[in-house]
PDB file of C-alpha atoms in Angstrom:
ATOM      1  CA  UNK J   9     -19.418  37.999 -22.272  1.00 66.00           C
ATOM      2  CA  UNK J  10     -20.223  35.496 -25.013  1.00 75.00           C
ATOM      3  CA  UNK J  11     -17.668  33.014 -26.318  1.00 80.00           C
ATOM      4  CA  UNK J  12     -17.563  34.668 -29.728  1.00 84.00           C
ATOM      5  CA  UNK J  13     -16.809  38.099 -28.315  1.00 88.00           C
ATOM      6  CA  UNK J  14     -14.224  36.703 -25.907  1.00 87.00           C
ATOM      7  CA  UNK J  15     -12.544  34.887 -28.802  1.00 88.00           C
ATOM      8  CA  UNK J  16     -12.430  38.068 -30.877  1.00 90.00           C
ATOM      9  CA  UNK J  17     -10.789  40.025 -28.063  1.00 91.00           C
ATOM     10  CA  UNK J  18      -8.314  37.191 -27.529  1.00 91.00           C
ATOM     11  CA  UNK J  19      -7.458  37.196 -31.240  1.00 92.00           C
ATOM     12  CA  UNK J  20      -7.050  40.971 -31.107  1.00 92.00           C
ATOM     13  CA  UNK J  21      -4.724  40.839 -28.129  1.00 92.00           C
ATOM     14  CA  UNK J  22      -2.548  37.955 -29.269  1.00 92.00           C
ATOM     15  CA  UNK J  23      -2.528  39.162 -32.876  1.00 92.00           C
ATOM     16  CA  UNK J  24      -1.408  42.709 -32.075  1.00 92.00           C
ATOM     17  CA  UNK J  25       1.056  41.495 -29.432  1.00 92.00           C
ATOM     18  CA  UNK J  26       2.668  39.033 -31.861  1.00 89.00           C
ATOM     19  CA  UNK J  27       2.734  41.544 -34.710  1.00 90.00           C
ATOM     20  CA  UNK J  28       4.552  44.146 -32.648  1.00 92.00           C
ATOM     21  CA  UNK J  29       7.025  41.564 -31.369  1.00 90.00           C
ATOM     22  CA  UNK J  30       7.798  40.761 -34.997  1.00 87.00           C
ATOM     23  CA  UNK J  31       8.149  44.483 -35.750  1.00 89.00           C
ATOM     24  CA  UNK J  32      10.487  44.782 -32.780  1.00 90.00           C
ATOM     25  CA  UNK J  33      12.807  42.288 -34.436  1.00 84.00           C
ATOM     26  CA  UNK J  34      12.277  43.885 -37.854  1.00 84.00           C
ATOM     27  CA  UNK J  35      13.255  47.302 -36.478  1.00 88.00           C
ATOM     28  CA  UNK J  36      16.709  45.971 -35.618  1.00 87.00           C
ATOM     29  CA  UNK J  37      17.197  44.598 -39.135  1.00 82.00           C
ATOM     30  CA  UNK J  38      16.049  47.936 -40.568  1.00 84.00           C
ATOM     31  CA  UNK J  39      18.068  50.222 -38.312  1.00 86.00           C
ATOM     32  CA  UNK J  40      21.273  48.204 -37.917  1.00 79.00           C
ATOM     33  CA  UNK J  41      23.373  45.390 -39.315  1.00 77.00           C
ATOM     34  CA  UNK J  42      22.600  41.688 -39.644  1.00 76.00           C
ATOM     35  CA  UNK J  43      24.995  41.124 -36.745  1.00 81.00           C
ATOM     36  CA  UNK J  44      22.860  43.343 -34.492  1.00 83.00           C
ATOM     37  CA  UNK J  45      19.734  41.479 -35.572  1.00 83.00           C
ATOM     38  CA  UNK J  46      21.553  38.234 -34.850  1.00 84.00           C
ATOM     39  CA  UNK J  47      22.485  39.468 -31.386  1.00 88.00           C
ATOM     40  CA  UNK J  48      18.841  40.201 -30.623  1.00 90.00           C
ATOM     41  CA  UNK J  49      17.783  36.831 -32.047  1.00 87.00           C
ATOM     42  CA  UNK J  50      20.335  35.184 -29.754  1.00 89.00           C
ATOM     43  CA  UNK J  51      18.906  37.068 -26.772  1.00 93.00           C
ATOM     44  CA  UNK J  52      15.458  35.691 -27.619  1.00 91.00           C
ATOM     45  CA  UNK J  53      16.859  32.186 -28.112  1.00 90.00           C
ATOM     46  CA  UNK J  54      18.455  32.205 -24.655  1.00 93.00           C
ATOM     47  CA  UNK J  55      15.546  33.735 -22.743  1.00 96.00           C
ATOM     48  CA  UNK J  56      12.491  32.148 -24.385  1.00 93.00           C
ATOM     49  CA  UNK J  57      12.857  28.487 -23.289  1.00 94.00           C
ATOM     50  CA  UNK J  58      13.677  29.456 -19.711  1.00 96.00           C
ATOM     51  CA  UNK J  59      10.777  31.898 -19.470  1.00 97.00           C
ATOM     52  CA  UNK J  60       8.373  29.462 -21.112  1.00 95.00           C
ATOM     53  CA  UNK J  61       9.246  26.800 -18.552  1.00 96.00           C
ATOM     54  CA  UNK J  62       9.262  29.239 -15.622  1.00 96.00           C
ATOM     55  CA  UNK J  63       5.666  30.161 -16.375  1.00 95.00           C
ATOM     56  CA  UNK J  64       4.749  26.481 -15.776  1.00 94.00           C
ATOM     57  CA  UNK J  65       1.716  27.281 -17.933  1.00 91.00           C
ATOM     58  CA  UNK J  66      -0.133  28.093 -14.707  1.00 94.00           C
ATOM     59  CA  UNK J  67      -2.400  30.377 -16.755  1.00 92.00           C
ATOM     60  CA  UNK J  68      -4.003  27.233 -18.193  1.00 90.00           C
ATOM     61  CA  UNK J  69      -4.658  25.890 -14.688  1.00 91.00           C
ATOM     62  CA  UNK J  70      -5.939  29.276 -13.587  1.00 91.00           C
ATOM     63  CA  UNK J  71      -8.333  29.456 -16.534  1.00 88.00           C
ATOM     64  CA  UNK J  72      -9.687  25.941 -16.016  1.00 87.00           C
ATOM     65  CA  UNK J  73      -9.885  25.805 -12.208  1.00 85.00           C
ATOM     66  CA  UNK J  74     -13.688  25.654 -12.297  1.00 79.00           C
ATOM     67  CA  UNK J  75     -13.845  24.218  -8.765  1.00 83.00           C
ATOM     68  CA  UNK J  76     -11.760  27.113  -7.371  1.00 84.00           C
ATOM     69  CA  UNK J  77      -9.252  24.800  -5.760  1.00 89.00           C
ATOM     70  CA  UNK J  78      -6.549  27.470  -5.810  1.00 93.00           C
ATOM     71  CA  UNK J  79      -6.660  31.228  -5.299  1.00 93.00           C
ATOM     72  CA  UNK J  80      -5.209  34.060  -7.345  1.00 94.00           C
ATOM     73  CA  UNK J  81      -2.707  34.598  -4.519  1.00 94.00           C
ATOM     74  CA  UNK J  82      -1.451  31.013  -4.902  1.00 96.00           C
ATOM     75  CA  UNK J  83      -0.912  31.383  -8.644  1.00 96.00           C
ATOM     76  CA  UNK J  84       0.772  34.774  -8.243  1.00 97.00           C
ATOM     77  CA  UNK J  85       3.018  33.489  -5.469  1.00 97.00           C
ATOM     78  CA  UNK J  86       4.247  30.540  -7.523  1.00 97.00           C
ATOM     79  CA  UNK J  87       4.679  32.657 -10.657  1.00 97.00           C
ATOM     80  CA  UNK J  88       6.668  35.260  -8.682  1.00 97.00           C
ATOM     81  CA  UNK J  89       8.952  32.535  -7.332  1.00 97.00           C
ATOM     82  CA  UNK J  90       9.577  30.869 -10.697  1.00 97.00           C
ATOM     83  CA  UNK J  91      10.139  34.171 -12.481  1.00 98.00           C
ATOM     84  CA  UNK J  92      12.628  35.176  -9.808  1.00 97.00           C
ATOM     85  CA  UNK J  93      14.525  31.922 -10.352  1.00 98.00           C
ATOM     86  CA  UNK J  94      14.522  32.545 -14.113  1.00 98.00           C
ATOM     87  CA  UNK J  95      16.059  35.983 -13.611  1.00 98.00           C
ATOM     88  CA  UNK J  96      18.785  34.404 -11.462  1.00 98.00           C
ATOM     89  CA  UNK J  97      19.574  32.031 -14.339  1.00 98.00           C
ATOM     90  CA  UNK J  98      19.890  34.991 -16.696  1.00 98.00           C
ATOM     91  CA  UNK J  99      22.269  36.676 -14.270  1.00 98.00           C
ATOM     92  CA  UNK J 100      24.312  33.479 -14.165  1.00 97.00           C
ATOM     93  CA  UNK J 101      24.410  33.439 -17.961  1.00 95.00           C
ATOM     94  CA  UNK J 102      25.628  37.033 -18.032  1.00 95.00           C
ATOM     95  CA  UNK J 103      28.414  36.256 -15.581  1.00 95.00           C
ATOM     96  CA  UNK J 104      29.582  32.896 -16.919  1.00 94.00           C
ATOM     97  CA  UNK J 105      29.050  32.768 -20.693  1.00 91.00           C
ATOM     98  CA  UNK J 106      31.657  34.304 -23.001  1.00 87.00           C
ATOM     99  CA  UNK J 107      29.388  36.201 -25.351  1.00 87.00           C
ATOM    100  CA  UNK J 108      29.648  39.917 -26.179  1.00 89.00           C
ATOM    101  CA  UNK J 109      28.783  42.167 -23.238  1.00 93.00           C
ATOM    102  CA  UNK J 110      25.865  43.669 -25.168  1.00 93.00           C
ATOM    103  CA  UNK J 111      24.289  40.227 -25.569  1.00 93.00           C
ATOM    104  CA  UNK J 112      24.831  39.204 -21.950  1.00 95.00           C
ATOM    105  CA  UNK J 113      23.357  42.380 -20.452  1.00 97.00           C
ATOM    106  CA  UNK J 114      20.483  42.308 -22.934  1.00 97.00           C
ATOM    107  CA  UNK J 115      19.693  38.735 -21.879  1.00 97.00           C
ATOM    108  CA  UNK J 116      19.220  39.943 -18.306  1.00 98.00           C
ATOM    109  CA  UNK J 117      17.101  42.945 -19.317  1.00 98.00           C
ATOM    110  CA  UNK J 118      14.968  41.029 -21.796  1.00 97.00           C
ATOM    111  CA  UNK J 119      14.592  38.288 -19.209  1.00 97.00           C
ATOM    112  CA  UNK J 120      13.356  40.872 -16.712  1.00 98.00           C
ATOM    113  CA  UNK J 121      10.870  42.032 -19.314  1.00 98.00           C
ATOM    114  CA  UNK J 122       9.660  38.459 -19.700  1.00 97.00           C
ATOM    115  CA  UNK J 123       9.356  38.120 -15.927  1.00 98.00           C
ATOM    116  CA  UNK J 124       7.159  41.229 -15.786  1.00 98.00           C
ATOM    117  CA  UNK J 125       5.066  39.839 -18.633  1.00 98.00           C
ATOM    118  CA  UNK J 126       4.716  36.578 -16.715  1.00 97.00           C
ATOM    119  CA  UNK J 127       3.296  38.416 -13.706  1.00 98.00           C
ATOM    120  CA  UNK J 128       0.952  40.365 -15.975  1.00 98.00           C
ATOM    121  CA  UNK J 129      -0.230  37.065 -17.449  1.00 97.00           C
ATOM    122  CA  UNK J 130      -1.395  35.916 -14.011  1.00 97.00           C
ATOM    123  CA  UNK J 131      -3.503  39.072 -13.741  1.00 96.00           C
ATOM    124  CA  UNK J 132      -4.928  38.253 -17.166  1.00 97.00           C
ATOM    125  CA  UNK J 133      -5.976  34.903 -15.751  1.00 94.00           C
ATOM    126  CA  UNK J 134      -7.936  36.665 -13.030  1.00 94.00           C
ATOM    127  CA  UNK J 135      -9.588  38.978 -15.563  1.00 94.00           C
ATOM    128  CA  UNK J 136     -10.529  35.995 -17.703  1.00 92.00           C
ATOM    129  CA  UNK J 137     -12.080  34.215 -14.728  1.00 91.00           C
ATOM    130  CA  UNK J 138     -14.132  37.367 -14.164  1.00 91.00           C
ATOM    131  CA  UNK J 139     -15.330  37.314 -17.797  1.00 89.00           C
ATOM    132  CA  UNK J 140     -13.305  40.339 -18.910  1.00 93.00           C
ATOM    133  CA  UNK J 141     -11.420  39.115 -21.968  1.00 92.00           C
ATOM    134  CA  UNK J 142     -12.003  42.586 -23.429  1.00 94.00           C
ATOM    135  CA  UNK J 143      -9.657  44.039 -20.808  1.00 95.00           C
ATOM    136  CA  UNK J 144      -7.109  41.297 -21.513  1.00 96.00           C
ATOM    137  CA  UNK J 145      -7.170  41.874 -25.274  1.00 95.00           C
ATOM    138  CA  UNK J 146      -6.845  45.642 -24.971  1.00 96.00           C
ATOM    139  CA  UNK J 147      -3.995  45.361 -22.467  1.00 97.00           C
ATOM    140  CA  UNK J 148      -2.069  42.906 -24.651  1.00 96.00           C
ATOM    141  CA  UNK J 149      -2.463  45.170 -27.671  1.00 96.00           C
ATOM    142  CA  UNK J 150      -1.329  48.232 -25.703  1.00 97.00           C
ATOM    143  CA  UNK J 151       1.641  46.379 -24.203  1.00 97.00           C
ATOM    144  CA  UNK J 152       2.713  45.173 -27.634  1.00 96.00           C
ATOM    145  CA  UNK J 153       2.509  48.671 -29.108  1.00 97.00           C
ATOM    146  CA  UNK J 154       4.250  50.434 -26.222  1.00 98.00           C
ATOM    147  CA  UNK J 155       6.945  47.771 -25.966  1.00 97.00           C
ATOM    148  CA  UNK J 156       7.677  48.066 -29.667  1.00 96.00           C
ATOM    149  CA  UNK J 157       7.826  51.875 -29.556  1.00 97.00           C
ATOM    150  CA  UNK J 158      10.134  51.836 -26.535  1.00 97.00           C
ATOM    151  CA  UNK J 159      12.437  49.289 -28.145  1.00 96.00           C
ATOM    152  CA  UNK J 160      12.496  50.877 -31.612  1.00 95.00           C
ATOM    153  CA  UNK J 161      13.014  54.433 -30.360  1.00 96.00           C
ATOM    154  CA  UNK J 162      15.665  53.333 -27.891  1.00 95.00           C
ATOM    155  CA  UNK J 163      17.544  51.511 -30.629  1.00 94.00           C
ATOM    156  CA  UNK J 164      17.076  54.264 -33.217  1.00 93.00           C
ATOM    157  CA  UNK J 165      18.540  57.027 -31.066  1.00 93.00           C
ATOM    158  CA  UNK J 166      21.358  55.036 -29.454  1.00 92.00           C
ATOM    159  CA  UNK J 167      22.033  52.041 -31.692  1.00 89.00           C
ATOM    160  CA  UNK J 168      22.517  50.100 -28.469  1.00 93.00           C
ATOM    161  CA  UNK J 169      20.696  46.836 -27.797  1.00 94.00           C
ATOM    162  CA  UNK J 170      21.084  47.284 -24.041  1.00 96.00           C
ATOM    163  CA  UNK J 171      19.192  50.584 -24.129  1.00 96.00           C
ATOM    164  CA  UNK J 172      16.479  49.096 -26.349  1.00 96.00           C
ATOM    165  CA  UNK J 173      15.892  46.010 -24.199  1.00 97.00           C
ATOM    166  CA  UNK J 174      16.032  48.136 -21.058  1.00 97.00           C
ATOM    167  CA  UNK J 175      13.365  50.443 -22.480  1.00 97.00           C
ATOM    168  CA  UNK J 176      10.977  47.608 -23.277  1.00 97.00           C
ATOM    169  CA  UNK J 177      11.635  46.113 -19.830  1.00 97.00           C
ATOM    170  CA  UNK J 178      10.564  49.393 -18.226  1.00 98.00           C
ATOM    171  CA  UNK J 179       7.472  49.420 -20.432  1.00 98.00           C
ATOM    172  CA  UNK J 180       6.339  46.032 -19.132  1.00 98.00           C
ATOM    173  CA  UNK J 181       7.054  47.107 -15.557  1.00 97.00           C
ATOM    174  CA  UNK J 182       4.988  50.248 -16.104  1.00 97.00           C
ATOM    175  CA  UNK J 183       2.120  48.247 -17.601  1.00 97.00           C
ATOM    176  CA  UNK J 184       2.138  45.922 -14.587  1.00 97.00           C
ATOM    177  CA  UNK J 185       2.191  48.645 -11.936  1.00 97.00           C
ATOM    178  CA  UNK J 186       0.165  51.400 -13.615  1.00 96.00           C
ATOM    179  CA  UNK J 187      -2.327  49.568 -15.828  1.00 96.00           C
ATOM    180  CA  UNK J 188      -2.807  45.858 -15.186  1.00 97.00           C
ATOM    181  CA  UNK J 189      -2.711  45.566 -11.396  1.00 96.00           C
ATOM    182  CA  UNK J 190      -5.004  48.573 -10.817  1.00 96.00           C
ATOM    183  CA  UNK J 191      -7.460  47.500 -13.516  1.00 96.00           C
ATOM    184  CA  UNK J 192      -7.550  43.896 -12.266  1.00 96.00           C
ATOM    185  CA  UNK J 193      -8.065  45.094  -8.693  1.00 94.00           C
ATOM    186  CA  UNK J 194     -10.884  47.382  -9.805  1.00 95.00           C
ATOM    187  CA  UNK J 195     -12.654  44.579 -11.683  1.00 94.00           C
ATOM    188  CA  UNK J 196     -12.183  42.131  -8.794  1.00 92.00           C
ATOM    189  CA  UNK J 197     -13.696  44.584  -6.327  1.00 92.00           C
ATOM    190  CA  UNK J 198     -16.574  45.386  -8.684  1.00 91.00           C
ATOM    191  CA  UNK J 199     -17.314  41.658  -8.994  1.00 86.00           C
ATOM    192  CA  UNK J 200     -16.886  41.273  -5.199  1.00 82.00           C
ATOM    193  CA  UNK J 201     -14.177  38.667  -5.705  1.00 84.00           C
ATOM    194  CA  UNK J 202     -12.157  37.657  -2.597  1.00 84.00           C
ATOM    195  CA  UNK J 203      -8.898  38.594  -4.354  1.00 82.00           C
ATOM    196  CA  UNK J 204     -10.162  42.160  -4.608  1.00 79.00           C
ATOM    197  CA  UNK J 205     -10.678  42.355  -0.862  1.00 78.00           C
ATOM    198  CA  UNK J 206      -7.178  40.930  -0.342  1.00 77.00           C
ATOM    199  CA  UNK J 207      -5.626  43.571  -2.612  1.00 82.00           C
ATOM    200  CA  UNK J 208      -4.321  41.038  -5.170  1.00 88.00           C
ATOM    201  CA  UNK J 209      -1.496  40.017  -2.886  1.00 88.00           C
ATOM    202  CA  UNK J 210       0.700  36.971  -3.499  1.00 92.00           C
ATOM    203  CA  UNK J 211       0.670  34.009  -1.129  1.00 92.00           C
ATOM    204  CA  UNK J 212       3.672  31.742  -0.592  1.00 95.00           C
ATOM    205  CA  UNK J 213       2.185  28.677   1.106  1.00 92.00           C
ATOM    206  CA  UNK J 214       4.217  25.599   0.312  1.00 92.00           C
ATOM    207  CA  UNK J 215       1.467  22.928   0.023  1.00 94.00           C
ATOM    208  CA  UNK J 216      -0.598  25.016  -2.396  1.00 94.00           C
ATOM    209  CA  UNK J 217       2.394  25.969  -4.538  1.00 94.00           C
ATOM    210  CA  UNK J 218       3.559  22.351  -4.608  1.00 95.00           C
ATOM    211  CA  UNK J 219       0.112  21.162  -5.668  1.00 95.00           C
ATOM    212  CA  UNK J 220       0.002  23.657  -8.541  1.00 96.00           C
ATOM    213  CA  UNK J 221       3.554  22.779  -9.578  1.00 95.00           C
ATOM    214  CA  UNK J 222       2.789  19.045  -9.635  1.00 94.00           C
ATOM    215  CA  UNK J 223      -0.192  19.630 -11.904  1.00 94.00           C
ATOM    216  CA  UNK J 224       1.618  22.116 -14.130  1.00 93.00           C
ATOM    217  CA  UNK J 225       5.092  20.610 -14.531  1.00 93.00           C
ATOM    218  CA  UNK J 226       4.311  17.890 -17.129  1.00 93.00           C
ATOM    219  CA  UNK J 227       2.793  20.402 -19.534  1.00 89.00           C
ATOM    220  CA  UNK J 228       5.545  22.903 -18.710  1.00 92.00           C
ATOM    221  CA  UNK J 229       8.178  20.336 -19.742  1.00 94.00           C
ATOM    222  CA  UNK J 230       6.350  19.825 -23.027  1.00 92.00           C
ATOM    223  CA  UNK J 231       6.291  23.578 -23.621  1.00 91.00           C
ATOM    224  CA  UNK J 232       9.999  23.777 -22.744  1.00 92.00           C
ATOM    225  CA  UNK J 233      10.830  21.111 -25.324  1.00 92.00           C
ATOM    226  CA  UNK J 234       8.714  22.862 -27.957  1.00 88.00           C
ATOM    227  CA  UNK J 235      10.320  26.222 -27.206  1.00 87.00           C
ATOM    228  CA  UNK J 236      13.826  24.777 -27.199  1.00 87.00           C
ATOM    229  CA  UNK J 237      13.145  23.010 -30.490  1.00 83.00           C
ATOM    230  CA  UNK J 238      12.159  26.367 -31.960  1.00 78.00           C
ATOM    231  CA  UNK J 239      15.244  28.184 -30.636  1.00 80.00           C
ATOM    232  CA  UNK J 240      17.999  25.572 -30.869  1.00 80.00           C
ATOM    233  CA  UNK J 241      18.708  26.426 -34.509  1.00 76.00           C
ATOM    234  CA  UNK J 242      19.715  29.952 -33.506  1.00 78.00           C
ATOM    235  CA  UNK J 243      22.109  28.648 -30.871  1.00 75.00           C
ATOM    236  CA  UNK J 244      23.753  26.244 -33.323  1.00 79.00           C
ATOM    237  CA  UNK J 245      24.059  28.903 -36.027  1.00 74.00           C
ATOM    238  CA  UNK J 246      25.643  31.361 -33.602  1.00 73.00           C
ATOM    239  CA  UNK J 247      28.220  28.746 -32.637  1.00 74.00           C
ATOM    240  CA  UNK J 248      29.215  27.756 -36.178  1.00 70.00           C
ATOM    241  CA  UNK J 249      28.250  30.613 -38.543  1.00 72.00           C
ATOM    242  CA  UNK J 250      28.135  33.812 -36.477  1.00 70.00           C
ATOM    243  CA  UNK J 251      25.520  36.369 -35.487  1.00 72.00           C
ATOM    244  CA  UNK J 252      24.750  37.573 -39.023  1.00 67.00           C
ATOM    245  CA  UNK J 253      23.331  34.190 -40.013  1.00 71.00           C
ATOM    246  CA  UNK J 254      21.335  34.053 -36.784  1.00 74.00           C
ATOM    247  CA  UNK J 255      19.658  37.324 -37.756  1.00 68.00           C
ATOM    248  CA  UNK J 256      18.462  35.975 -41.113  1.00 67.00           C
ATOM    249  CA  UNK J 257      17.280  32.713 -39.566  1.00 68.00           C
ATOM    250  CA  UNK J 258      15.471  34.531 -36.773  1.00 68.00           C
ATOM    251  CA  UNK J 259      13.510  36.705 -39.192  1.00 68.00           C
ATOM    252  CA  UNK J 260      12.318  33.698 -41.193  1.00 70.00           C
ATOM    253  CA  UNK J 261      11.437  31.786 -38.053  1.00 72.00           C
ATOM    254  CA  UNK J 262       8.870  34.374 -36.988  1.00 70.00           C
ATOM    255  CA  UNK J 263       6.628  33.119 -39.801  1.00 71.00           C
ATOM    256  CA  UNK J 264       6.243  29.861 -37.854  1.00 72.00           C
ATOM    257  CA  UNK J 265       5.422  31.689 -34.633  1.00 72.00           C
ATOM    258  CA  UNK J 266       2.824  33.979 -36.222  1.00 73.00           C
ATOM    259  CA  UNK J 267       1.041  30.994 -37.746  1.00 72.00           C
ATOM    260  CA  UNK J 268       0.332  29.603 -34.275  1.00 77.00           C
ATOM    261  CA  UNK J 269      -1.290  32.767 -32.938  1.00 77.00           C
ATOM    262  CA  UNK J 270      -4.948  32.079 -33.905  1.00 78.00           C
ATOM    263  CA  UNK J 271      -4.864  28.586 -32.392  1.00 77.00           C
ATOM    264  CA  UNK J 272      -3.350  29.835 -29.131  1.00 80.00           C
ATOM    265  CA  UNK J 273      -5.729  32.801 -28.896  1.00 80.00           C
ATOM    266  CA  UNK J 274      -8.862  30.720 -29.437  1.00 78.00           C
ATOM    267  CA  UNK J 275      -7.655  28.009 -27.069  1.00 79.00           C
ATOM    268  CA  UNK J 276      -7.072  30.527 -24.282  1.00 80.00           C
ATOM    269  CA  UNK J 277     -10.413  32.279 -24.795  1.00 77.00           C
ATOM    270  CA  UNK J 278     -12.470  29.075 -24.760  1.00 75.00           C
ATOM    271  CA  UNK J 279     -10.635  27.256 -21.966  1.00 78.00           C
ATOM    272  CA  UNK J 280     -12.619  28.840 -19.125  1.00 74.00           C
ATOM    273  CA  UNK J 281     -16.180  28.306 -20.437  1.00 76.00           C
ATOM    274  CA  UNK J 282     -15.355  24.767 -21.556  1.00 72.00           C
ATOM    275  CA  UNK J 283     -13.887  23.848 -18.167  1.00 74.00           C
ATOM    276  CA  UNK J 284     -16.964  25.217 -16.402  1.00 68.00           C
ATOM    277  CA  UNK J 285     -19.249  23.134 -18.599  1.00 68.00           C
ATOM    278  CA  UNK J 286     -17.241  19.996 -17.881  1.00 63.00           C
ATOM    279  CA  UNK J 287     -17.298  20.753 -14.146  1.00 60.00           C
ATOM    280  CA  UNK J 288     -21.089  21.146 -14.326  1.00 64.00           C
ATOM    281  CA  UNK J 289     -21.470  17.830 -16.153  1.00 63.00           C
ATOM    282  CA  UNK J 290     -22.368  19.450 -19.479  1.00 61.00           C
ATOM    283  CA  UNK J 291     -19.847  17.551 -21.583  1.00 57.00           C
ATOM    284  CA  UNK J 292     -21.940  17.878 -24.739  1.00 57.00           C
ATOM    285  CA  UNK J 293     -21.770  21.691 -24.567  1.00 54.00           C
TER     286      UNK J 293
END
């Protein structure tokens, strides 16, 4: 697949995914009060920095590992471990922090959704290495649409944030088990990739996971700081002004996030071919 086509599919996937995440937030403001929108914005503010760090941005390493130093199983093993630790942090938040029960339970459910998305992202890395950005873009678009529909319908018929976040969590789980793992396995076997013969299993070998973590942690810390900088305003507003103000602030803040989408999408799409050219000594491109 050419770079231009891969970039277009990446833009499609990230664009649709981001748009439906914005509509997910907008559906709360449309169907409920500003306080409910603020509660959902607070859920995002709590979960996003932790999930962003837990991913360790291993997708970037996966995309640029032109020398095949690590296997898919190594990346999936580390991502499974870090996502599991993130979910434990969300459970600790739910048990220890004195926020409304709806917020605390929703943090756990939305965190589980993010953990499923993190595992899906590792499968996207495999598909990208196999030159199938079309499959990645289509899956991201479908996951964004289905997640939005599950959330919006769950909230519309119950008015309960727990039901809505639980519904979108189940959607991501379904995408992982029914769509993304089978499709990635099929592509890997078609391309005769070793991961296909191994059944896309995770591997928990300490030296390999440590090596990936050492490479990934500096960038992960940077991403954590960026994510926290984006979300800290919501946490401060909730403390001093209440959930209603958080809802208004959260809606405006999405304009910043959407503006970054094209840069992220193009960077992801071009990372693999550029890394391969560098590895082959073709620095001029």
